Amino acid sequence: MKDFIFTSESVSEGHPDKICDQISDAVLDACLAQDPESRVACETLTTTDFICLAGEITSKASIDGEKIARDVVRKIGYTHNDIGFNADTARVDVRLHEQSPDISQGVTEGEGKFKEQGAGDQGLMFGLAINETESLMPLPIDLAHRLVKRLAELRHNGTIPFVLPDAKSQVSVEYQDAKPVRIRNIVISSQHKADVREEDLEEALIEQVIKPVIPAALLKDTQYLINPTGRFVVGGPHGDSGLTGRKIIVDTYGGYGRHGGGAFSGKDPSKVDRSAAYYARYVAKNVVAAGLARKCEIQVAYAIGYPDPVSVTIDTFGTNTIAESEIIKRVQAHFDFKPAAIVRQLDLKNSARKYLETAAYGHFGRDGSTFTWEKTDRAMALKG
């Protein structure tokens, strides 16, 4: 299909699920900062003035889960009792315990059935790259992330003082001959103070958020749907409970690529749900950056405790410039998909790394030292 409309959504840092992702990754960061060998699987739940941390942690680190949670919520901007969620008054329950020794022995080098470090779980992961944006991300999710990120920036700096932390965006891109030609519609729903006028909110979001973000050439008869219910005062965890790992499509490719089902936040790099998905993106991005295809999707799959992937598959959707068999051969020559090798190549245990940065506005298509999987340092080698 060459002519179509594709829609992706993003959610802000103040969305209930994203609050949970950020708390879980802040816990992970705190553990890795003290002990890079930490094993962490931290889940968070939020609802009206309540936060619960649960899961498994095996680490030499000593952390204060309650303080970490409150600090994250405070930084996001939930600091007032009148919106039903306050960093300083919410109840925080911490229910964390050690990782199962049966899992641990399969992941720890020299302890399991196979002497190399094995995968932390079975499962399948996907990575995608496409040459329709500078970041090699699909355009719909790229724009959706940029909208809610800008809205948050304007909220934090006081430019738009009447919006509150919870927000969503949605962008529908019209494609002709498989190329993006215009934005069909844009949806932004932003939590706001009760006394703001609907027309003032709409004007602010169109003029100060949408137009500075979306290229003017794509705004052709675009429909704007700003708070289409007409009112969004009750939001955040007071309006809807939140859970870690419930925004896996927002975190990846906005539905444009396939997904193996595993979430990222709160998991240390031994969990291939996270590390192998990062690596698959790394491989796909280098394939596209090398000019071997305009679009590339990598699937990799693992068995728990086993040190090698059970499969690696490449799909270029007919956009390849050389035979796919040759692309596969070059990928196998230049990339090592073993869990321990992935951690080493992407420097995923670096104690200075901040996984918290990944927990809002997407794990892919981002700049900065945290996002080592966004490098295209092997593109020249892949060209052959």
C-alpha positions as a Python dict, from the first residue, in 0.01 Angstrom:
ca = {
    (1, 'M'): (0, 0, 0),
    (2, 'K'): (161, 325, -115),
    (3, 'D'): (-118, 576, -44),
    (4, 'F'): (-240, 570, 314),
    (5, 'I'): (-288, 763, 638),
    (6, 'F'): (-92, 655, 945),
    (7, 'T'): (-149, 777, 1301),
    (8, 'S'): (78, 763, 1607),
    (9, 'E'): (36, 899, 1957),
    (10, 'S'): (259, 1014, 2238),
    (11, 'V'): (195, 1101, 2601),
    (12, 'S'): (359, 1354, 2829),
    (13, 'E'): (582, 1298, 3130),
    (14, 'G'): (278, 1372, 3348),
    (15, 'H'): (64, 1092, 3202),
    (16, 'P'): (-8, 833, 3477),
    (17, 'D'): (168, 548, 3299),
    (18, 'K'): (469, 763, 3218),
    (19, 'I'): (499, 872, 3582),
    (20, 'C'): (535, 503, 3666),
    (21, 'D'): (792, 444, 3392),
    (22, 'Q'): (999, 734, 3522),
    (23, 'I'): (987, 618, 3884),
    (24, 'S'): (1086, 265, 3782),
    (25, 'D'): (1379, 391, 3575),
    (26, 'A'): (1487, 629, 3852),
    (27, 'V'): (1506, 328, 4084),
    (28, 'L'): (1714, 146, 3823),
    (29, 'D'): (1949, 445, 3787),
    (30, 'A'): (1997, 465, 4163),
    (31, 'C'): (2090, 96, 4179),
    (32, 'L'): (2328, 104, 3882),
    (33, 'A'): (2499, 418, 4011),
    (34, 'Q'): (2614, 223, 4319),
    (35, 'D'): (2636, -127, 4170),
    (36, 'P'): (2657, -167, 3791),
    (37, 'E'): (2586, -539, 3830),
    (38, 'S'): (2245, -472, 3987),
    (39, 'R'): (1956, -688, 3874),
    (40, 'V'): (1643, -479, 3871),
    (41, 'A'): (1283, -543, 3772),
    (42, 'C'): (1091, -257, 3932),
    (43, 'E'): (723, -193, 3863),
    (44, 'T'): (526, 110, 3980),
    (45, 'L'): (153, 174, 4024),
    (46, 'T'): (-8, 511, 4087),
    (47, 'T'): (-359, 629, 4163),
    (48, 'T'): (-510, 916, 4363),
    (49, 'D'): (-237, 1027, 4605),
    (50, 'F'): (-86, 677, 4612),
    (51, 'I'): (233, 520, 4474),
    (52, 'C'): (337, 156, 4502),
    (53, 'L'): (678, 18, 4403),
    (54, 'A'): (697, -359, 4357),
    (55, 'G'): (926, -614, 4197),
    (56, 'E'): (1264, -777, 4228),
    (57, 'I'): (1602, -617, 4299),
    (58, 'T'): (1930, -793, 4370),
    (59, 'S'): (2197, -532, 4431),
    (60, 'K'): (2469, -411, 4665),
    (61, 'A'): (2313, -66, 4638),
    (62, 'S'): (2124, 95, 4923),
    (63, 'I'): (1839, 306, 4790),
    (64, 'D'): (1544, 498, 4932),
    (65, 'G'): (1255, 400, 4705),
    (66, 'E'): (1011, 639, 4867),
    (67, 'K'): (1241, 940, 4824),
    (68, 'I'): (1314, 846, 4463),
    (69, 'A'): (943, 825, 4383),
    (70, 'R'): (862, 1157, 4547),
    (71, 'D'): (1152, 1333, 4373),
    (72, 'V'): (1037, 1212, 4030),
    (73, 'V'): (676, 1320, 4088),
    (74, 'R'): (785, 1657, 4222),
    (75, 'K'): (1007, 1726, 3920),
    (76, 'I'): (721, 1642, 3683),
    (77, 'G'): (509, 1906, 3854),
    (78, 'Y'): (256, 1727, 4074),
    (79, 'T'): (291, 1947, 4381),
    (80, 'H'): (-64, 2061, 4459),
    (81, 'N'): (-332, 1883, 4662),
    (82, 'D'): (-612, 2031, 4454),
    (83, 'I'): (-522, 1813, 4151),
    (84, 'G'): (-541, 1488, 4346),
    (85, 'F'): (-175, 1389, 4333),
    (86, 'N'): (99, 1554, 4536),
    (87, 'A'): (461, 1442, 4558),
    (88, 'D'): (482, 1549, 4921),
    (89, 'T'): (156, 1406, 5058),
    (90, 'A'): (98, 1090, 4851),
    (91, 'R'): (125, 759, 5033),
    (92, 'V'): (419, 553, 4906),
    (93, 'D'): (441, 176, 4958),
    (94, 'V'): (766, -3, 4870),
    (95, 'R'): (732, -379, 4813),
    (96, 'L'): (1062, -487, 4659),
    (97, 'H'): (1238, -823, 4711),
    (98, 'E'): (1528, -1021, 4564),
    (99, 'Q'): (1533, -1176, 4218),
    (100, 'S'): (1456, -1548, 4187),
    (101, 'P'): (1781, -1748, 4217),
    (102, 'D'): (1661, -1972, 3932),
    (103, 'I'): (1658, -1673, 3697),
    (104, 'S'): (1979, -1535, 3842),
    (105, 'Q'): (2184, -1848, 3773),
    (106, 'G'): (2081, -1845, 3408),
    (107, 'V'): (2188, -1486, 3364),
    (108, 'T'): (2509, -1488, 3567),
    (109, 'E'): (2816, -1597, 3372),
    (110, 'G'): (2949, -1933, 3489),
    (111, 'E'): (2650, -2030, 3702),
    (112, 'G'): (2385, -2164, 3467),
    (113, 'K'): (2352, -2464, 3236),
    (114, 'F'): (2544, -2266, 2975),
    (115, 'K'): (2861, -2102, 3109),
    (116, 'E'): (2825, -1776, 2918),
    (117, 'Q'): (2579, -1508, 3032),
    (118, 'G'): (2234, -1609, 2915),
    (119, 'A'): (1928, -1404, 2824),
    (120, 'G'): (1725, -1283, 3121),
    (121, 'D'): (1407, -1420, 2966),
    (122, 'Q'): (1271, -1576, 2651),
    (123, 'G'): (1097, -1351, 2401),
    (124, 'L'): (1120, -1163, 2074),
    (125, 'M'): (1223, -804, 2010),
    (126, 'F'): (1206, -573, 1710),
    (127, 'G'): (1409, -275, 1592),
    (128, 'L'): (1314, -38, 1310),
    (129, 'A'): (1468, 242, 1108),
    (130, 'I'): (1327, 437, 813),
    (131, 'N'): (1476, 726, 619),
    (132, 'E'): (1179, 968, 637),
    (133, 'T'): (1325, 1174, 925),
    (134, 'E'): (1676, 1283, 1026),
    (135, 'S'): (1660, 1048, 1324),
    (136, 'L'): (1554, 760, 1095),
    (137, 'M'): (1228, 731, 1289),
    (138, 'P'): (877, 715, 1140),
    (139, 'L'): (742, 1068, 1098),
    (140, 'P'): (411, 1023, 1290),
    (141, 'I'): (571, 917, 1620),
    (142, 'D'): (858, 1163, 1577),
    (143, 'L'): (616, 1455, 1555),
    (144, 'A'): (385, 1324, 1828),
    (145, 'H'): (678, 1308, 2074),
    (146, 'R'): (797, 1655, 1980),
    (147, 'L'): (453, 1804, 2045),
    (148, 'V'): (413, 1678, 2402),
    (149, 'K'): (778, 1750, 2480),
    (150, 'R'): (738, 2112, 2373),
    (151, 'L'): (413, 2143, 2569),
    (152, 'A'): (596, 2023, 2881),
    (153, 'E'): (879, 2271, 2825),
    (154, 'L'): (634, 2561, 2795),
    (155, 'R'): (455, 2443, 3109),
    (156, 'H'): (777, 2422, 3308),
    (157, 'N'): (907, 2764, 3200),
    (158, 'G'): (572, 2935, 3263),
    (159, 'T'): (501, 3032, 2901),
    (160, 'I'): (166, 2852, 2918),
    (161, 'P'): (81, 2878, 3289),
    (162, 'F'): (-267, 2729, 3278),
    (163, 'V'): (-177, 2376, 3161),
    (164, 'L'): (-113, 2087, 3402),
    (165, 'P'): (122, 1787, 3368),
    (166, 'D'): (-101, 1526, 3200),
    (167, 'A'): (-121, 1544, 2820),
    (168, 'K'): (-148, 1338, 2501),
    (169, 'S'): (-80, 1404, 2136),
    (170, 'Q'): (-179, 1225, 1817),
    (171, 'V'): (-61, 1292, 1461),
    (172, 'S'): (-214, 1150, 1142),
    (173, 'V'): (21, 1167, 844),
    (174, 'E'): (-100, 1128, 486),
    (175, 'Y'): (134, 933, 258),
    (176, 'Q'): (139, 932, -120),
    (177, 'D'): (362, 686, -300),
    (178, 'A'): (486, 582, 48),
    (179, 'K'): (614, 934, 120),
    (180, 'P'): (466, 1176, 378),
    (181, 'V'): (298, 1472, 207),
    (182, 'R'): (84, 1640, 475),
    (183, 'I'): (-65, 1615, 823),
    (184, 'R'): (-432, 1519, 803),
    (185, 'N'): (-508, 1602, 1168),
    (186, 'I'): (-345, 1671, 1503),
    (187, 'V'): (-499, 1590, 1840),
    (188, 'I'): (-370, 1739, 2164),
    (189, 'S'): (-543, 1679, 2493),
    (190, 'S'): (-389, 1874, 2779),
    (191, 'Q'): (-492, 1880, 3141),
    (192, 'H'): (-562, 2239, 3245),
    (193, 'K'): (-667, 2460, 3533),
    (194, 'A'): (-1040, 2491, 3588),
    (195, 'D'): (-1063, 2864, 3516),
    (196, 'V'): (-899, 2870, 3172),
    (197, 'R'): (-1115, 2955, 2872),
    (198, 'E'): (-1138, 2688, 2604),
    (199, 'E'): (-1050, 2931, 2325),
    (200, 'D'): (-739, 3055, 2511),
    (201, 'L'): (-614, 2700, 2556),
    (202, 'E'): (-678, 2617, 2191),
    (203, 'E'): (-499, 2926, 2067),
    (204, 'A'): (-197, 2864, 2290),
    (205, 'L'): (-157, 2503, 2183),
    (206, 'I'): (-194, 2576, 1812),
    (207, 'E'): (25, 2886, 1800),
    (208, 'Q'): (289, 2799, 2060),
    (209, 'V'): (307, 2421, 2043),
    (210, 'I'): (190, 2291, 1704),
    (211, 'K'): (313, 2555, 1461),
    (212, 'P'): (669, 2581, 1602),
    (213, 'V'): (703, 2200, 1591),
    (214, 'I'): (532, 2086, 1271),
    (215, 'P'): (699, 2188, 941),
    (216, 'A'): (476, 2445, 772),
    (217, 'A'): (490, 2250, 445),
    (218, 'L'): (303, 1964, 612),
    (219, 'L'): (24, 2183, 753),
    (220, 'K'): (-207, 2175, 452),
    (221, 'D'): (-576, 2193, 547),
    (222, 'T'): (-482, 2025, 874),
    (223, 'Q'): (-759, 1967, 1126),
    (224, 'Y'): (-675, 2063, 1486),
    (225, 'L'): (-859, 1882, 1764),
    (226, 'I'): (-763, 2047, 2092),
    (227, 'N'): (-916, 1890, 2404),
    (228, 'P'): (-1199, 1742, 2195),
    (229, 'T'): (-1406, 1655, 2504),
    (230, 'G'): (-1418, 2028, 2583),
    (231, 'R'): (-1272, 1994, 2935),
    (232, 'F'): (-972, 1816, 3092),
    (233, 'V'): (-932, 1933, 3451),
    (234, 'V'): (-925, 1600, 3634),
    (235, 'G'): (-616, 1415, 3510),
    (236, 'G'): (-296, 1245, 3612),
    (237, 'P'): (-319, 955, 3858),
    (238, 'H'): (-629, 1117, 4009),
    (239, 'G'): (-812, 1077, 3679),
    (240, 'D'): (-668, 740, 3580),
    (241, 'S'): (-439, 489, 3747),
    (242, 'G'): (-92, 438, 3604),
    (243, 'L'): (131, 133, 3557),
    (244, 'T'): (488, 77, 3442),
    (245, 'G'): (518, -65, 3092),
    (246, 'R'): (172, 21, 2963),
    (247, 'K'): (290, 252, 2684),
    (248, 'I'): (508, 14, 2483),
    (249, 'I'): (394, 147, 2144),
    (250, 'V'): (455, 508, 2250),
    (251, 'D'): (800, 398, 2370),
    (252, 'T'): (896, 245, 2036),
    (253, 'Y'): (771, 326, 1685),
    (254, 'G'): (414, 443, 1732),
    (255, 'G'): (275, 126, 1574),
    (256, 'Y'): (469, 177, 1250),
    (257, 'G'): (685, -127, 1325),
    (258, 'R'): (607, -454, 1497),
    (259, 'H'): (652, -510, 1871),
    (260, 'G'): (747, -820, 2068),
    (261, 'G'): (537, -723, 2370),
    (262, 'G'): (809, -657, 2628),
    (263, 'A'): (826, -327, 2816),
    (264, 'F'): (1148, -140, 2895),
    (265, 'S'): (1137, 79, 3205),
    (266, 'G'): (1255, -50, 3540),
    (267, 'K'): (1457, -334, 3382),
    (268, 'D'): (1834, -366, 3402),
    (269, 'P'): (2034, -451, 3085),
    (270, 'S'): (2032, -827, 3153),
    (271, 'K'): (1668, -818, 3048),
    (272, 'V'): (1671, -865, 2670),
    (273, 'D'): (1323, -712, 2651),
    (274, 'R'): (1512, -387, 2687),
    (275, 'S'): (1872, -440, 2578),
    (276, 'A'): (1799, -648, 2266),
    (277, 'A'): (1528, -407, 2152),
    (278, 'Y'): (1786, -129, 2181),
    (279, 'Y'): (2036, -339, 1987),
    (280, 'A'): (1786, -426, 1714),
    (281, 'R'): (1724, -52, 1666),
    (282, 'Y'): (2102, 2, 1654),
    (283, 'V'): (2144, -260, 1382),
    (284, 'A'): (1845, -141, 1176),
    (285, 'K'): (1959, 221, 1197),
    (286, 'N'): (2307, 134, 1074),
    (287, 'V'): (2163, -66, 784),
    (288, 'V'): (1956, 234, 672),
    (289, 'A'): (2236, 483, 740),
    (290, 'A'): (2462, 270, 521),
    (291, 'G'): (2217, 306, 234),
    (292, 'L'): (2150, -68, 216),
    (293, 'A'): (1774, -7, 251),
    (294, 'R'): (1533, 282, 301),
    (295, 'K'): (1344, 88, 568),
    (296, 'C'): (1472, -196, 782),
    (297, 'E'): (1319, -403, 1061),
    (298, 'I'): (1519, -651, 1269),
    (299, 'Q'): (1363, -928, 1476),
    (300, 'V'): (1571, -1114, 1734),
    (301, 'A'): (1453, -1387, 1973),
    (302, 'Y'): (1602, -1553, 2282),
    (303, 'A'): (1558, -1845, 2524),
    (304, 'I'): (1601, -1778, 2895),
    (305, 'G'): (1949, -1864, 3016),
    (306, 'Y'): (2080, -1937, 2664),
    (307, 'P'): (2371, -1718, 2547),
    (308, 'D'): (2290, -1692, 2175),
    (309, 'P'): (1979, -1562, 2000),
    (310, 'V'): (1760, -1843, 1868),
    (311, 'S'): (1684, -1635, 1558),
    (312, 'V'): (1774, -1309, 1384),
    (313, 'T'): (1558, -1193, 1092),
    (314, 'I'): (1584, -889, 866),
    (315, 'D'): (1301, -738, 658),
    (316, 'T'): (1363, -440, 428),
    (317, 'F'): (1011, -435, 279),
    (318, 'G'): (1143, -427, -77),
    (319, 'T'): (1345, -108, -16),
    (320, 'N'): (1684, -283, -18),
    (321, 'T'): (1953, -163, -257),
    (322, 'I'): (2147, -491, -240),
    (323, 'A'): (2024, -848, -189),
    (324, 'E'): (1877, -911, 157),
    (325, 'S'): (2096, -1221, 182),
    (326, 'E'): (2401, -996, 151),
    (327, 'I'): (2262, -755, 413),
    (328, 'I'): (2216, -1048, 653),
    (329, 'K'): (2571, -1166, 586),
    (330, 'R'): (2713, -819, 659),
    (331, 'V'): (2505, -781, 974),
    (332, 'Q'): (2625, -1118, 1103),
    (333, 'A'): (2984, -1012, 1034),
    (334, 'H'): (2963, -681, 1219),
    (335, 'F'): (2712, -730, 1503),
    (336, 'D'): (2711, -969, 1800),
    (337, 'F'): (2362, -1033, 1941),
    (338, 'K'): (2473, -1222, 2254),
    (339, 'P'): (2328, -1054, 2569),
    (340, 'A'): (2670, -993, 2724),
    (341, 'A'): (2803, -850, 2397),
    (342, 'I'): (2505, -616, 2364),
    (343, 'V'): (2566, -476, 2713),
    (344, 'R'): (2933, -427, 2634),
    (345, 'Q'): (2888, -273, 2288),
    (346, 'L'): (2622, -25, 2397),
    (347, 'D'): (2784, 40, 2738),
    (348, 'L'): (2454, -32, 2910),
    (349, 'K'): (2596, -80, 3262),
    (350, 'N'): (2773, 255, 3276),
    (351, 'S'): (2708, 390, 3625),
    (352, 'A'): (2670, 742, 3484),
    (353, 'R'): (2390, 638, 3246),
    (354, 'K'): (2046, 786, 3312),
    (355, 'Y'): (1774, 549, 3199),
    (356, 'L'): (1530, 801, 3343),
    (357, 'E'): (1590, 1006, 3027),
    (358, 'T'): (1435, 728, 2818),
    (359, 'A'): (1115, 701, 3023),
    (360, 'A'): (928, 987, 2852),
    (361, 'Y'): (917, 1098, 2487),
    (362, 'G'): (1038, 767, 2345),
    (363, 'H'): (1340, 540, 2370),
    (364, 'F'): (1441, 588, 2006),
    (365, 'G'): (1528, 877, 1778),
    (366, 'R'): (1683, 1067, 2068),
    (367, 'D'): (2009, 1260, 2112),
    (368, 'G'): (2253, 1245, 2402),
    (369, 'S'): (2508, 1015, 2562),
    (370, 'T'): (2241, 790, 2716),
    (371, 'F'): (2113, 680, 2374),
    (372, 'T'): (2415, 479, 2256),
    (373, 'W'): (2188, 263, 2037),
    (374, 'E'): (2125, 568, 1816),
    (375, 'K'): (2484, 573, 1688),
    (376, 'T'): (2551, 496, 1322),
    (377, 'D'): (2917, 412, 1380),
    (378, 'R'): (2903, 87, 1183),
    (379, 'A'): (2737, 221, 871),
    (380, 'M'): (3066, 257, 683),
    (381, 'A'): (3164, -101, 765),
    (382, 'L'): (2827, -227, 643),
    (383, 'K'): (2872, -52, 309),
    (384, 'G'): (3148, -302, 236),
}
